[in-house]
Amino acid sequence: MDDSPIEAPRPLEPRPKAIIIGASSGIGAALARRLASEGYFLALAARRGDLLQDLRDEINAQGKGQCLTYSHDVRQAEQAPELLQRMLRDLGGLDLFVYCAGIMYPSDPERFDAEQDLEILQVNLLGAVAWLDPVALRFRREGGGHIVGIGSVAGDRGRRGTPAYAASKAGLHTYLEGLRNRLARHGVTVTTIKPGQVQTDMLKNAPQVRGPITAERAAELIWRAIRARKSTAYVPARWRWVMLVIRHIPSFIFRRMNL
Amino acid sequence: MSPLLPPDHLERVDSWGQAQHAMAYVFRPSTVEGMRAAFDLARRAGCSVALRGAGRSYGDAALNSEQMLLDLTRMRRVLDWDPEAGVISVEPGVTIGDLWRYVLGDGWWPAVVPGTMQVTIGGCAGMNVHGKNNWVAGTFGEHILSFEALLPGGETVTCSPQENANLFHAMIGGLGLLGCFTRVTLKLKRVHSGWMEVQALAVPHIEGMLEEIDRLKEADYVVGWADGMARGRALGRGQIHVARELEPGEDPAPAQSLRLENQELPDTLLGLLPKSLMWRLMKPFVNNPGMWLINSGKYWASRLSHGHRFTQSHAAFHFLLDYIPGWKRSYLPGGLIQYQAFVPKEQAAQAFREMLARCQAAHLPTYLAVLKRHRPDPFLLTHAVDGVSLAMDFKVTQRNRARLASLAQELDEVVLQAGGRFYFAKDSTLRPETARAFLGQDALKELKRLKERCDPEGLLQTNLARRLFPDLIPTA
């Protein structure tokens, strides 16, 4: 944690508070900037602590939001509950939790690498479960709150180049759906974001590029989905229709296609 | 990393006004050993501890977001009672309701009680509460003969006006930031009847209200209700209730009237309507037009009953906030806050007129305004002045929060200009600079010195303390 001064709380005008896991680059960093511009008080965690500190300095220098940072590798799932408690203590509350950590390896139909695939599952899915379970318990007791998971359009179908990545995101989607059904009656919102292609570091590992949007644009669309308390949002929205078609391609055709 | 606080203990805790809440790890010790164990756990987990009694503070005085909260309501034993001398020793979780029910049969009553009997003695001492007899009887702390307290480090201290006098005067009204009361010894007040004689007087404006309150200040009890929605000359019109304890012999059968059955508040209105439903009926009126109607109606009714004398039981007279159970729920979903300011008597009329007018100008009229007469007391963080207090309830909605906060800051200016003070049990809006301004450097220096002596690790914290006294909390 850094020691940036925290202004005196105003009980009638509480600052909205958010945690973003996986905020050092890409969508996470862009979303941190977007939330900061809305006045959020942020706790950001990521593996690459140096990148995170630059982001923190940038956000705190702008003066609208406030930002604390924590170095954390989501593969160390057992650390999640303790770090969560520390972040909550530093923030003094929580309105929004975003799980944004994700990795991907280059698409390659000829690569069968369990070590690599397990790592993908660890970061994209198991890390999410390790964080979201204690967060869900807290929001359930509070009777409110908002959980956001960054999934992927890739999770809607098992493509031949990235089976583990697709599985990790499909697992995340289903897990988030389960949480949503579990928590809706307790006033908690769970939003699944399914980005299409976004210009981030991850994109260089992605199979093909069809007009990717910038991370800033993605963050803006994600913020709108958060504000509207959506259940599922494709980012950008046209992916909803693209994926509607792709989801309905029969398997015997899909496996012959070059997707 | 430090050990986890057990997630089993995570609870949502509301401020009494329900305009804010916190998630906290709540522990409910029933012994001093249990309190010690909780302090030890907090120390190991590297978190702070807030003390909470019945949770009747309107704002954030008994909240501790994401950290530990010691709920002391299970420390609820009467430890010693001397019915001859009227001296009682209790644990901090005993409530005012427990207390008067315990002693009334012997002809005693707590010397100072607030408007609700649900509060704990620990809370009354920690906030140094006052009643409708503040002018004649002083604050709650002035009737504490001595107390024992556990300091977060594990040391126990005994304090009285003679022994550890500095600490005595700082821990009473000390917001639970120095230590935790474990035994409080109180001197009670002799009563000769279960009845009181009450007179109601109508007053046409705020100036009239203050004149009458000052004229009647030597009475056993005096309290004013003001219509915060009347405008112009009639601003602050309202009704005063002045009450007198009966002298020995006035009640022909005191043994009868002192029985508890005689005091209990009825649970129905007019013998028909269950009072537990009342808040639902009130809800449609908790808005500007509805409250204008109720306040005006109440004022004109008070004109009709001007000068009327009647008898009332102690409980019915004192515990107006308990009269309609759950009434605060009619303010949901946003809840309510109270703004209470204490202004020297010379400045009161002008300051209160300006404050009420500013509330109206901001379209945030108070729905309930109450006035009381006060006198200074010897406690470190005292809220009292030789003057009058005005307490105003405001409905909080999602839309008015920002406006309400800026109105409160405007009112703070008026109060500071008039040399006034504030009361932390009610507060949700003060800024740290305002608290520094009215408490003064000397009091804050002394508080810091005592904090370093009693709680050098800064274990005892609350949301209010972090908000108003950031200098008091050691930075990690």
CSV table of C-alpha atoms in Angstrom, one decimal, chain B residues 121-440:
chain,number,residue,atom,x,y,z
B,121,ILE,CA,-24.9,3.2,30.3
B,122,GLY,CA,-21.5,2.8,28.6
B,123,GLY,CA,-22.9,4.8,25.6
B,124,CYS,CA,-24.4,7.4,27.9
B,125,ALA,CA,-21.0,7.8,29.7
B,126,GLY,CA,-18.9,7.7,26.4
B,127,MET,CA,-21.1,10.4,24.9
B,128,ASN,CA,-21.8,12.2,28.1
B,129,VAL,CA,-25.5,12.5,27.2
B,130,HIS,CA,-27.9,15.1,28.6
B,131,GLY,CA,-31.6,15.2,29.3
B,132,LYS,CA,-34.4,17.8,29.6
B,133,ASN,CA,-32.9,18.8,32.9
B,134,ASN,CA,-29.4,19.8,31.7
B,135,TRP,CA,-29.6,23.3,33.2
B,136,VAL,CA,-30.4,22.1,36.8
B,137,ALA,CA,-28.8,18.6,36.8
B,138,GLY,CA,-25.9,18.9,34.3
B,139,THR,CA,-24.9,16.0,32.1
B,140,PHE,CA,-24.9,12.3,32.7
B,141,GLY,CA,-21.3,12.3,33.6
B,142,GLU,CA,-21.9,14.6,36.5
B,143,HIS,CA,-23.7,11.8,38.3
B,144,ILE,CA,-21.0,9.2,37.8
B,145,LEU,CA,-19.3,8.7,41.1
B,146,SER,CA,-16.6,6.5,39.7
B,147,PHE,CA,-15.9,4.0,37.0
B,148,GLU,CA,-13.5,1.2,36.1
B,149,ALA,CA,-12.2,0.9,32.6
B,150,LEU,CA,-10.1,-1.5,30.6
B,151,LEU,CA,-7.4,0.2,28.5
B,152,PRO,CA,-6.6,-1.5,25.2
B,153,GLY,CA,-3.2,-2.4,26.5
B,154,GLY,CA,-4.8,-4.6,29.2
B,155,GLU,CA,-4.4,-2.2,32.1
B,156,THR,CA,-7.4,-1.5,34.2
B,157,VAL,CA,-8.0,2.0,35.7
B,158,THR,CA,-10.3,3.4,38.3
B,159,CYS,CA,-11.4,7.0,37.9
B,160,SER,CA,-13.5,9.4,39.8
B,161,PRO,CA,-13.5,13.2,40.2
B,162,GLN,CA,-10.9,12.7,42.9
B,163,GLU,CA,-8.9,9.8,41.5
B,164,ASN,CA,-7.3,10.1,38.0
B,165,ALA,CA,-9.5,13.2,37.6
B,166,ASN,CA,-8.0,14.1,34.2
B,167,LEU,CA,-8.9,10.7,32.8
B,168,PHE,CA,-12.3,10.8,34.5
B,169,HIS,CA,-13.1,14.0,32.7
B,170,ALA,CA,-11.7,12.8,29.4
B,171,MET,CA,-13.2,9.3,29.2
B,172,ILE,CA,-16.7,10.6,30.0
B,173,GLY,CA,-17.6,12.1,26.7
B,174,GLY,CA,-14.5,10.5,25.3
B,175,LEU,CA,-16.3,8.7,22.4
B,176,GLY,CA,-14.8,5.4,23.5
B,177,LEU,CA,-11.4,6.3,22.2
B,178,LEU,CA,-9.4,5.9,25.4
B,179,GLY,CA,-10.7,2.8,27.0
B,180,CYS,CA,-13.7,0.6,27.7
B,181,PHE,CA,-15.9,1.1,30.8
B,182,THR,CA,-16.3,-2.1,32.7
B,183,ARG,CA,-18.1,-0.8,35.8
B,184,VAL,CA,-19.9,2.5,36.2
B,185,THR,CA,-21.1,3.7,39.5
B,186,LEU,CA,-24.0,6.2,39.4
B,187,LYS,CA,-25.8,8.3,42.0
B,188,LEU,CA,-29.5,8.3,41.3
B,189,LYS,CA,-32.2,10.8,42.0
B,190,ARG,CA,-34.9,10.3,44.7
B,191,VAL,CA,-38.5,10.4,43.4
B,192,HIS,CA,-41.6,10.4,45.6
B,193,SER,CA,-44.1,9.4,43.0
B,194,GLY,CA,-44.4,7.6,39.7
B,195,TRP,CA,-46.1,10.6,38.3
B,196,MET,CA,-44.9,14.0,37.2
B,197,GLU,CA,-46.8,17.2,36.7
B,198,VAL,CA,-46.4,18.5,33.2
B,199,GLN,CA,-47.5,21.8,31.8
B,200,ALA,CA,-47.7,22.6,28.1
B,201,LEU,CA,-47.3,26.1,26.8
B,202,ALA,CA,-47.6,27.4,23.2
B,203,VAL,CA,-45.1,30.0,22.0
B,204,PRO,CA,-45.5,32.1,18.9
B,205,HIS,CA,-42.0,32.3,17.5
B,206,ILE,CA,-38.4,31.4,18.2
B,207,GLU,CA,-37.7,34.5,20.3
B,208,GLY,CA,-40.7,33.7,22.5
B,209,MET,CA,-39.5,30.1,22.7
B,210,LEU,CA,-36.1,31.1,23.9
B,211,GLU,CA,-37.4,33.6,26.4
B,212,GLU,CA,-39.8,31.0,27.9
B,213,ILE,CA,-37.1,28.3,28.0
B,214,ASP,CA,-34.8,30.7,29.9
B,215,ARG,CA,-37.5,31.8,32.3
B,216,LEU,CA,-38.4,28.2,33.1
B,217,LYS,CA,-34.9,26.9,33.3
B,218,GLU,CA,-35.0,26.2,37.0
B,219,ALA,CA,-37.8,23.8,36.6
B,220,ASP,CA,-37.1,20.1,37.0
B,221,TYR,CA,-37.4,19.5,33.3
B,222,VAL,CA,-38.0,21.8,30.3
B,223,VAL,CA,-38.0,21.1,26.6
B,224,GLY,CA,-39.3,22.9,23.6
B,225,TRP,CA,-40.6,21.6,20.3
B,226,ALA,CA,-40.5,24.0,17.3
B,227,ASP,CA,-42.3,24.0,14.0
B,228,GLY,CA,-39.3,24.3,11.7
B,229,MET,CA,-41.6,24.9,8.7
B,230,ALA,CA,-43.5,28.0,9.8
B,231,ARG,CA,-42.2,31.1,8.0
B,232,GLY,CA,-41.6,34.8,8.6
B,233,ARG,CA,-42.4,36.1,12.1
B,234,ALA,CA,-43.8,32.7,13.1
B,235,LEU,CA,-40.5,31.0,12.5
B,236,GLY,CA,-39.7,28.7,15.3
B,237,ARG,CA,-43.2,28.8,16.9
B,238,GLY,CA,-43.9,25.8,19.0
B,239,GLN,CA,-44.7,24.3,22.3
B,240,ILE,CA,-42.8,24.0,25.6
B,241,HIS,CA,-43.3,21.2,28.1
B,242,VAL,CA,-42.2,21.9,31.6
B,243,ALA,CA,-42.4,19.2,34.2
B,244,ARG,CA,-42.0,18.9,37.9
B,245,GLU,CA,-41.3,16.0,40.2
B,246,LEU,CA,-44.0,15.6,42.9
B,247,GLU,CA,-43.0,16.5,46.4
B,248,PRO,CA,-43.3,14.0,49.2
B,249,GLY,CA,-46.9,13.7,50.2
B,250,GLU,CA,-48.4,15.1,47.0
B,251,ASP,CA,-48.9,11.6,45.7
B,252,PRO,CA,-51.2,9.8,48.2
B,253,ALA,CA,-50.1,6.4,47.2
B,254,PRO,CA,-46.5,6.5,45.9
B,255,ALA,CA,-46.0,2.8,46.4
B,256,GLN,CA,-48.7,2.3,43.9
B,257,SER,CA,-47.6,4.8,41.3
B,258,LEU,CA,-43.9,3.7,41.5
B,259,ARG,CA,-44.8,0.2,40.4
B,260,LEU,CA,-43.5,-0.7,36.9
B,261,GLU,CA,-46.9,-1.5,35.4
B,262,ASN,CA,-47.8,2.1,36.0
B,263,GLN,CA,-44.9,3.3,33.9
B,264,GLU,CA,-44.8,1.0,30.9
B,265,LEU,CA,-45.7,2.7,27.7
B,266,PRO,CA,-48.9,1.5,26.1
B,267,ASP,CA,-48.5,-0.7,23.0
B,268,THR,CA,-51.6,0.6,21.3
B,269,LEU,CA,-52.8,4.1,20.5
B,270,LEU,CA,-56.3,4.9,22.0
B,271,GLY,CA,-56.4,1.3,23.1
B,272,LEU,CA,-57.0,0.2,19.5
B,273,LEU,CA,-54.3,0.8,17.0
B,274,PRO,CA,-51.1,-1.2,17.6
B,275,LYS,CA,-48.2,1.3,17.8
B,276,SER,CA,-45.9,-1.1,16.0
B,277,LEU,CA,-47.9,-0.2,12.8
B,278,MET,CA,-47.7,3.5,13.3
B,279,TRP,CA,-44.6,4.0,11.3
B,280,ARG,CA,-46.3,2.7,8.2
B,281,LEU,CA,-49.1,5.2,8.7
B,282,MET,CA,-46.6,8.0,9.2
B,283,LYS,CA,-44.6,7.1,6.1
B,284,PRO,CA,-46.9,8.9,3.6
B,285,PHE,CA,-46.5,12.1,5.7
B,286,VAL,CA,-42.7,12.1,5.8
B,287,ASN,CA,-42.2,14.7,3.1
B,288,ASN,CA,-42.5,18.4,2.9
B,289,PRO,CA,-46.3,18.8,2.5
B,290,GLY,CA,-47.0,16.0,4.9
B,291,MET,CA,-44.7,17.4,7.6
B,292,TRP,CA,-46.0,20.9,7.1
B,293,LEU,CA,-49.5,19.6,7.8
B,294,ILE,CA,-48.3,17.7,10.9
B,295,ASN,CA,-46.2,20.5,12.3
B,296,SER,CA,-48.9,23.1,11.7
B,297,GLY,CA,-51.6,20.9,13.2
B,298,LYS,CA,-49.4,20.2,16.2
B,299,TYR,CA,-48.8,23.9,16.7
B,300,TRP,CA,-52.5,24.9,16.5
B,301,ALA,CA,-53.4,22.0,18.8
B,302,SER,CA,-50.8,23.4,21.3
B,303,ARG,CA,-52.5,26.8,21.1
B,304,LEU,CA,-55.7,25.1,22.2
B,305,SER,CA,-54.1,23.4,25.1
B,306,HIS,CA,-52.0,26.3,26.2
B,307,GLY,CA,-51.4,26.3,29.9
B,308,HIS,CA,-52.9,22.9,30.3
B,309,ARG,CA,-51.5,20.9,33.2
B,310,PHE,CA,-51.6,17.1,33.4
B,311,THR,CA,-49.8,14.2,35.0
B,312,GLN,CA,-47.7,11.8,33.2
B,313,SER,CA,-45.5,8.8,34.2
B,314,HIS,CA,-41.8,9.3,34.2
B,315,ALA,CA,-41.3,6.9,31.3
B,316,ALA,CA,-44.0,8.6,29.2
B,317,PHE,CA,-42.6,12.0,29.8
B,318,HIS,CA,-38.9,11.2,29.3
B,319,PHE,CA,-38.8,8.6,26.5
B,320,LEU,CA,-40.6,10.3,23.7
B,321,LEU,CA,-38.4,8.6,21.1
B,322,ASP,CA,-39.7,5.3,22.3
B,323,TYR,CA,-43.3,6.3,22.2
B,324,ILE,CA,-43.8,5.1,18.6
B,325,PRO,CA,-41.6,2.0,18.2
B,326,GLY,CA,-39.6,1.9,14.9
B,327,TRP,CA,-40.8,5.5,13.9
B,328,LYS,CA,-37.4,6.0,12.2
B,329,ARG,CA,-38.5,3.4,9.6
B,330,SER,CA,-40.9,5.9,8.2
B,331,TYR,CA,-37.8,7.8,6.9
B,332,LEU,CA,-36.6,4.9,4.9
B,333,PRO,CA,-35.1,4.1,2.4
B,334,GLY,CA,-32.8,7.1,2.9
B,335,GLY,CA,-32.9,7.3,6.6
B,336,LEU,CA,-32.5,10.5,8.7
B,337,ILE,CA,-29.8,12.6,10.2
B,338,GLN,CA,-29.9,15.0,13.1
B,339,TYR,CA,-28.1,18.2,13.3
B,340,GLN,CA,-27.7,19.6,16.8
B,341,ALA,CA,-26.0,22.8,17.8
B,342,PHE,CA,-25.4,24.4,21.1
B,343,VAL,CA,-25.3,28.2,21.1
B,344,PRO,CA,-24.6,30.7,23.9
B,345,LYS,CA,-27.9,32.2,25.2
B,346,GLU,CA,-27.1,35.7,24.0
B,347,GLN,CA,-26.6,34.6,20.4
B,348,ALA,CA,-29.3,31.8,20.3
B,349,ALA,CA,-32.3,33.8,19.0
B,350,GLN,CA,-30.4,35.3,16.1
B,351,ALA,CA,-28.5,32.1,15.3
B,352,PHE,CA,-31.5,29.8,15.4
B,353,ARG,CA,-33.6,32.2,13.4
B,354,GLU,CA,-30.9,32.3,10.7
B,355,MET,CA,-30.4,28.5,10.8
B,356,LEU,CA,-34.1,27.7,10.4
B,357,ALA,CA,-34.4,30.2,7.7
B,358,ARG,CA,-31.4,28.8,5.8
B,359,CYS,CA,-32.9,25.3,6.0
B,360,GLN,CA,-36.1,26.6,4.5
B,361,ALA,CA,-34.2,28.6,1.8
B,362,ALA,CA,-32.4,25.4,0.8
B,363,HIS,CA,-35.8,23.7,0.6
B,364,LEU,CA,-34.6,21.3,3.3
B,365,PRO,CA,-36.9,22.2,6.2
B,366,THR,CA,-36.4,20.3,9.4
B,367,TYR,CA,-39.3,17.9,10.1
B,368,LEU,CA,-38.7,17.9,13.9
B,369,ALA,CA,-36.9,20.6,15.9
B,370,VAL,CA,-36.3,20.3,19.6
B,371,LEU,CA,-34.7,22.9,22.0
B,372,LYS,CA,-33.2,22.5,25.4
B,373,ARG,CA,-31.4,24.7,27.9
B,374,HIS,CA,-27.8,23.8,28.8
B,375,ARG,CA,-25.0,24.8,31.1
B,376,PRO,CA,-21.2,24.2,30.8
B,377,ASP,CA,-19.7,21.1,32.3
B,378,PRO,CA,-16.2,20.1,33.2
B,379,PHE,CA,-15.6,17.4,30.6
B,380,LEU,CA,-12.8,17.5,28.0
B,381,LEU,CA,-14.8,17.1,24.8
B,382,THR,CA,-17.9,18.8,26.2
B,383,HIS,CA,-20.6,19.9,23.8
B,384,ALA,CA,-22.4,22.2,26.3
B,385,VAL,CA,-22.4,25.9,26.7
B,386,ASP,CA,-24.4,28.3,28.8
B,387,GLY,CA,-27.1,28.5,26.3
B,388,VAL,CA,-29.6,26.6,24.2
B,389,SER,CA,-29.4,23.7,21.9
B,390,LEU,CA,-31.4,23.2,18.7
B,391,ALA,CA,-31.7,19.7,17.4
B,392,MET,CA,-33.1,19.2,13.9
B,393,ASP,CA,-34.1,16.0,12.1
B,394,PHE,CA,-33.7,15.9,8.3
B,395,LYS,CA,-34.9,13.2,6.0
B,396,VAL,CA,-32.1,11.9,3.8
B,397,THR,CA,-32.8,10.9,0.2
B,398,GLN,CA,-30.5,9.8,-2.6
B,399,ARG,CA,-31.1,13.1,-4.3
B,400,ASN,CA,-30.7,15.5,-1.3
B,401,ARG,CA,-27.5,14.1,0.2
B,402,ALA,CA,-25.1,16.6,-1.4
B,403,ARG,CA,-27.4,19.6,-0.7
B,404,LEU,CA,-27.9,18.4,2.9
B,405,ALA,CA,-24.1,18.2,3.4
B,406,SER,CA,-23.6,21.7,2.1
B,407,LEU,CA,-26.5,23.0,4.2
B,408,ALA,CA,-24.9,21.5,7.2
B,409,GLN,CA,-21.6,23.3,6.4
B,410,GLU,CA,-23.5,26.6,6.1
B,411,LEU,CA,-25.1,25.9,9.5
B,412,ASP,CA,-21.7,25.1,11.0
B,413,GLU,CA,-20.5,28.5,10.0
B,414,VAL,CA,-23.5,30.2,11.8
B,415,VAL,CA,-22.9,28.1,14.9
B,416,LEU,CA,-19.1,28.8,15.0
B,417,GLN,CA,-19.7,32.5,14.5
B,418,ALA,CA,-22.1,32.4,17.5
B,419,GLY,CA,-19.5,30.7,19.6
B,420,GLY,CA,-21.4,27.4,19.6
B,421,ARG,CA,-20.5,23.8,19.9
B,422,PHE,CA,-21.6,20.4,18.5
B,423,TYR,CA,-22.5,16.9,19.9
B,424,PHE,CA,-20.8,13.8,18.4
B,425,ALA,CA,-23.6,11.4,19.3
B,426,LYS,CA,-25.8,13.2,16.7
B,427,ASP,CA,-23.2,14.1,14.1
B,428,SER,CA,-22.8,12.9,10.5
B,429,THR,CA,-21.7,16.1,8.8
B,430,LEU,CA,-19.0,17.9,10.7
B,431,ARG,CA,-15.7,18.6,9.0
B,432,PRO,CA,-12.4,18.1,10.9
B,433,GLU,CA,-11.6,21.8,10.8
B,434,THR,CA,-15.0,22.6,12.4
B,435,ALA,CA,-14.4,20.1,15.2
B,436,ARG,CA,-10.9,21.6,15.8
B,437,ALA,CA,-12.4,25.1,15.8
B,438,PHE,CA,-15.0,24.5,18.5
B,439,LEU,CA,-13.0,22.1,20.7
B,440,GLY,CA,-9.9,24.3,20.6
